Amino acid sequence: MADNNNYKGFNDDERSIDLRPEERDYEPKTFEEETAAEVTPMTGAFGGRTEEREDTAEANYDDATASGRGVGTFAIVLSILSLFFLPIILGAAGIIVGFVARRAGANALGNWAIGIGALSIILTVFFSPFF
């Protein structure tokens, strides 16, 4: 019988990589796994959707200013209430919340709240001995 195998010294008894798939005693590596990777979209000068980025920035800015306006309005209410009753407590609270409003982006409302709260405290300190 002619040996059709190109390898020298091959015996039928030895296990080799030339065996047919049904004769192998291990699973071959098929590399058929599905894998994925997170991909960051290209933005800026290299392409991408800058309109979406700008829209997101505007929405974030609107959210920040909306929360700042709410805090600023609360600070103004505290400061105005301090003109009528509990001037030291509500005036101090108006000043503190006014600083928080300024940090949140509502500079005008925060400044007004700080000013009115300080005015309320100063007026109380000067005019309370007369009452």
PDB file of C-alpha atoms in Angstrom:
ATOM      1  CA  MET A   1       0.000   0.000   0.000  1.00  0.00           C
ATOM      2  CA  ALA A   2       1.428   3.378  -1.003  1.00  0.00           C
ATOM      3  CA  ASP A   3       1.940   5.993   1.646  1.00  0.00           C
ATOM      4  CA  ASN A   4       0.106   9.122   0.507  1.00  0.00           C
ATOM      5  CA  ASN A   5       1.236  11.074   3.541  1.00  0.00           C
ATOM      6  CA  ASN A   6       3.974  13.672   2.984  1.00  0.00           C
ATOM      7  CA  TYR A   7       5.316  13.290   6.519  1.00  0.00           C
ATOM      8  CA  LYS A   8       8.161  10.878   7.067  1.00  0.00           C
ATOM      9  CA  GLY A   9       7.767   8.316   9.782  1.00  0.00           C
ATOM     10  CA  PHE A  10       3.998   8.667  10.210  1.00  0.00           C
ATOM     11  CA  ASN A  11       2.308   5.703  11.880  1.00  0.00           C
ATOM     12  CA  ASP A  12      -1.374   4.984  12.110  1.00  0.00           C
ATOM     13  CA  ASP A  13      -0.909   4.525  15.881  1.00  0.00           C
ATOM     14  CA  GLU A  14       0.286   8.095  16.545  1.00  0.00           C
ATOM     15  CA  ARG A  15      -2.092  10.986  17.035  1.00  0.00           C
ATOM     16  CA  SER A  16      -1.344  13.862  14.684  1.00  0.00           C
ATOM     17  CA  ILE A  17      -2.871  17.090  13.525  1.00  0.00           C
ATOM     18  CA  ASP A  18      -3.518  15.399  10.209  1.00  0.00           C
ATOM     19  CA  LEU A  19      -6.327  13.327  11.690  1.00  0.00           C
ATOM     20  CA  ARG A  20      -9.798  13.829  10.400  1.00  0.00           C
ATOM     21  CA  PRO A  21     -12.074  16.006  12.594  1.00  0.00           C
ATOM     22  CA  GLU A  22     -14.108  13.036  13.825  1.00  0.00           C
ATOM     23  CA  GLU A  23     -10.913  11.345  15.073  1.00  0.00           C
ATOM     24  CA  ARG A  24      -9.672  14.327  17.135  1.00  0.00           C
ATOM     25  CA  ASP A  25      -9.922  14.104  20.909  1.00  0.00           C
ATOM     26  CA  TYR A  26     -10.231  17.908  21.413  1.00  0.00           C
ATOM     27  CA  GLU A  27     -12.419  20.686  20.106  1.00  0.00           C
ATOM     28  CA  PRO A  28     -10.808  22.765  17.390  1.00  0.00           C
ATOM     29  CA  LYS A  29     -10.574  26.513  17.894  1.00  0.00           C
ATOM     30  CA  THR A  30     -13.112  28.036  15.583  1.00  0.00           C
ATOM     31  CA  PHE A  31     -12.876  31.682  16.701  1.00  0.00           C
ATOM     32  CA  GLU A  32     -16.582  32.161  16.115  1.00  0.00           C
ATOM     33  CA  GLU A  33     -17.214  34.109  19.330  1.00  0.00           C
ATOM     34  CA  GLU A  34     -19.103  37.334  18.935  1.00  0.00           C
ATOM     35  CA  THR A  35     -17.339  40.223  20.587  1.00  0.00           C
ATOM     36  CA  ALA A  36     -18.049  43.924  20.794  1.00  0.00           C
ATOM     37  CA  ALA A  37     -16.175  47.015  21.836  1.00  0.00           C
ATOM     38  CA  GLU A  38     -17.359  50.394  23.026  1.00  0.00           C
ATOM     39  CA  VAL A  39     -16.720  52.953  20.347  1.00  0.00           C
ATOM     40  CA  THR A  40     -16.624  56.668  21.031  1.00  0.00           C
ATOM     41  CA  PRO A  41     -18.067  58.632  18.130  1.00  0.00           C
ATOM     42  CA  MET A  42     -15.697  61.038  16.529  1.00  0.00           C
ATOM     43  CA  THR A  43     -16.434  64.634  17.455  1.00  0.00           C
ATOM     44  CA  GLY A  44     -14.948  68.028  16.879  1.00  0.00           C
ATOM     45  CA  ALA A  45     -12.521  68.655  14.046  1.00  0.00           C
ATOM     46  CA  PHE A  46     -12.410  64.968  13.132  1.00  0.00           C
ATOM     47  CA  GLY A  47     -16.081  64.689  12.234  1.00  0.00           C
ATOM     48  CA  GLY A  48     -19.081  63.594  14.207  1.00  0.00           C
ATOM     49  CA  ARG A  49     -22.321  65.280  15.108  1.00  0.00           C
ATOM     50  CA  THR A  50     -21.514  68.639  16.631  1.00  0.00           C
ATOM     51  CA  GLU A  51     -25.180  69.700  16.487  1.00  0.00           C
ATOM     52  CA  GLU A  52     -26.100  66.986  18.973  1.00  0.00           C
ATOM     53  CA  ARG A  53     -23.267  68.036  21.263  1.00  0.00           C
ATOM     54  CA  GLU A  54     -24.395  71.678  21.111  1.00  0.00           C
ATOM     55  CA  ASP A  55     -28.012  70.707  21.795  1.00  0.00           C
ATOM     56  CA  THR A  56     -26.915  68.678  24.821  1.00  0.00           C
ATOM     57  CA  ALA A  57     -24.825  71.573  26.127  1.00  0.00           C
ATOM     58  CA  GLU A  58     -27.784  73.959  25.745  1.00  0.00           C
ATOM     59  CA  ALA A  59     -30.111  71.531  27.509  1.00  0.00           C
ATOM     60  CA  ASN A  60     -27.636  71.122  30.365  1.00  0.00           C
ATOM     61  CA  TYR A  61     -27.259  74.899  30.626  1.00  0.00           C
ATOM     62  CA  ASP A  62     -31.038  75.346  30.698  1.00  0.00           C
ATOM     63  CA  ASP A  63     -31.351  72.734  33.450  1.00  0.00           C
ATOM     64  CA  ALA A  64     -28.644  74.427  35.515  1.00  0.00           C
ATOM     65  CA  THR A  65     -30.139  77.889  35.144  1.00  0.00           C
ATOM     66  CA  ALA A  66     -33.624  76.568  35.900  1.00  0.00           C
ATOM     67  CA  SER A  67     -32.443  75.071  39.177  1.00  0.00           C
ATOM     68  CA  GLY A  68     -30.483  78.258  39.906  1.00  0.00           C
ATOM     69  CA  ARG A  69     -33.587  80.356  39.289  1.00  0.00           C
ATOM     70  CA  GLY A  70     -35.589  78.211  41.674  1.00  0.00           C
ATOM     71  CA  VAL A  71     -32.998  78.571  44.423  1.00  0.00           C
ATOM     72  CA  GLY A  72     -32.681  82.295  43.674  1.00  0.00           C
ATOM     73  CA  THR A  73     -36.431  82.805  43.915  1.00  0.00           C
ATOM     74  CA  PHE A  74     -36.484  80.977  47.249  1.00  0.00           C
ATOM     75  CA  ALA A  75     -33.649  83.213  48.486  1.00  0.00           C
ATOM     76  CA  ILE A  76     -35.545  86.371  47.455  1.00  0.00           C
ATOM     77  CA  VAL A  77     -38.687  85.142  49.236  1.00  0.00           C
ATOM     78  CA  LEU A  78     -36.709  84.487  52.425  1.00  0.00           C
ATOM     79  CA  SER A  79     -35.076  87.908  52.277  1.00  0.00           C
ATOM     80  CA  ILE A  80     -38.354  89.764  51.670  1.00  0.00           C
ATOM     81  CA  LEU A  81     -40.053  87.849  54.480  1.00  0.00           C
ATOM     82  CA  SER A  82     -37.184  88.870  56.741  1.00  0.00           C
ATOM     83  CA  LEU A  83     -38.251  92.509  56.294  1.00  0.00           C
ATOM     84  CA  PHE A  84     -41.567  91.755  58.070  1.00  0.00           C
ATOM     85  CA  PHE A  85     -40.782  89.146  60.744  1.00  0.00           C
ATOM     86  CA  LEU A  86     -37.832  87.166  62.168  1.00  0.00           C
ATOM     87  CA  PRO A  87     -35.334  89.490  60.445  1.00  0.00           C
ATOM     88  CA  ILE A  88     -32.155  87.966  61.882  1.00  0.00           C
ATOM     89  CA  ILE A  89     -33.071  84.345  61.153  1.00  0.00           C
ATOM     90  CA  LEU A  90     -34.759  84.812  57.780  1.00  0.00           C
ATOM     91  CA  GLY A  91     -32.240  87.475  56.704  1.00  0.00           C
ATOM     92  CA  ALA A  92     -29.327  85.159  57.442  1.00  0.00           C
ATOM     93  CA  ALA A  93     -31.111  82.310  55.661  1.00  0.00           C
ATOM     94  CA  GLY A  94     -31.741  84.608  52.661  1.00  0.00           C
ATOM     95  CA  ILE A  95     -28.063  85.542  52.536  1.00  0.00           C
ATOM     96  CA  ILE A  96     -26.909  81.917  52.717  1.00  0.00           C
ATOM     97  CA  VAL A  97     -29.387  80.711  50.096  1.00  0.00           C
ATOM     98  CA  GLY A  98     -28.441  83.757  47.981  1.00  0.00           C
ATOM     99  CA  PHE A  99     -24.834  82.544  47.875  1.00  0.00           C
ATOM    100  CA  VAL A 100     -26.067  79.080  46.910  1.00  0.00           C
ATOM    101  CA  ALA A 101     -28.160  80.634  44.112  1.00  0.00           C
ATOM    102  CA  ARG A 102     -25.144  82.547  42.829  1.00  0.00           C
ATOM    103  CA  ARG A 103     -23.144  79.335  42.717  1.00  0.00           C
ATOM    104  CA  ALA A 104     -26.017  77.612  40.871  1.00  0.00           C
ATOM    105  CA  GLY A 105     -25.954  80.266  38.142  1.00  0.00           C
ATOM    106  CA  ALA A 106     -28.634  82.780  39.205  1.00  0.00           C
ATOM    107  CA  ASN A 107     -26.268  85.678  39.880  1.00  0.00           C
ATOM    108  CA  ALA A 108     -28.834  88.494  39.797  1.00  0.00           C
ATOM    109  CA  LEU A 109     -31.346  86.752  42.064  1.00  0.00           C
ATOM    110  CA  GLY A 110     -28.587  85.683  44.446  1.00  0.00           C
ATOM    111  CA  ASN A 111     -27.162  89.194  44.649  1.00  0.00           C
ATOM    112  CA  TRP A 112     -30.595  90.713  45.326  1.00  0.00           C
ATOM    113  CA  ALA A 113     -31.313  88.137  48.025  1.00  0.00           C
ATOM    114  CA  ILE A 114     -27.957  88.809  49.683  1.00  0.00           C
ATOM    115  CA  GLY A 115     -28.536  92.574  49.567  1.00  0.00           C
ATOM    116  CA  ILE A 116     -32.096  92.465  50.900  1.00  0.00           C
ATOM    117  CA  GLY A 117     -31.156  89.999  53.651  1.00  0.00           C
ATOM    118  CA  ALA A 118     -28.203  92.151  54.723  1.00  0.00           C
ATOM    119  CA  LEU A 119     -30.367  95.293  54.643  1.00  0.00           C
ATOM    120  CA  SER A 120     -32.972  93.569  56.805  1.00  0.00           C
ATOM    121  CA  ILE A 121     -30.381  92.558  59.399  1.00  0.00           C
ATOM    122  CA  ILE A 122     -28.766  96.032  59.450  1.00  0.00           C
ATOM    123  CA  LEU A 123     -32.124  97.806  59.811  1.00  0.00           C
ATOM    124  CA  THR A 124     -33.087  95.472  62.651  1.00  0.00           C
ATOM    125  CA  VAL A 125     -29.822  96.064  64.525  1.00  0.00           C
ATOM    126  CA  PHE A 126     -30.133  99.866  64.232  1.00  0.00           C
ATOM    127  CA  PHE A 127     -33.872 100.304  64.806  1.00  0.00           C
ATOM    128  CA  SER A 128     -34.659  97.574  67.354  1.00  0.00           C
ATOM    129  CA  PRO A 129     -33.624  99.736  70.355  1.00  0.00           C
ATOM    130  CA  PHE A 130     -36.372 102.200  69.457  1.00  0.00           C
ATOM    131  CA  PHE A 131     -39.148  99.621  69.629  1.00  0.00           C
TER     132      PHE A 131
END
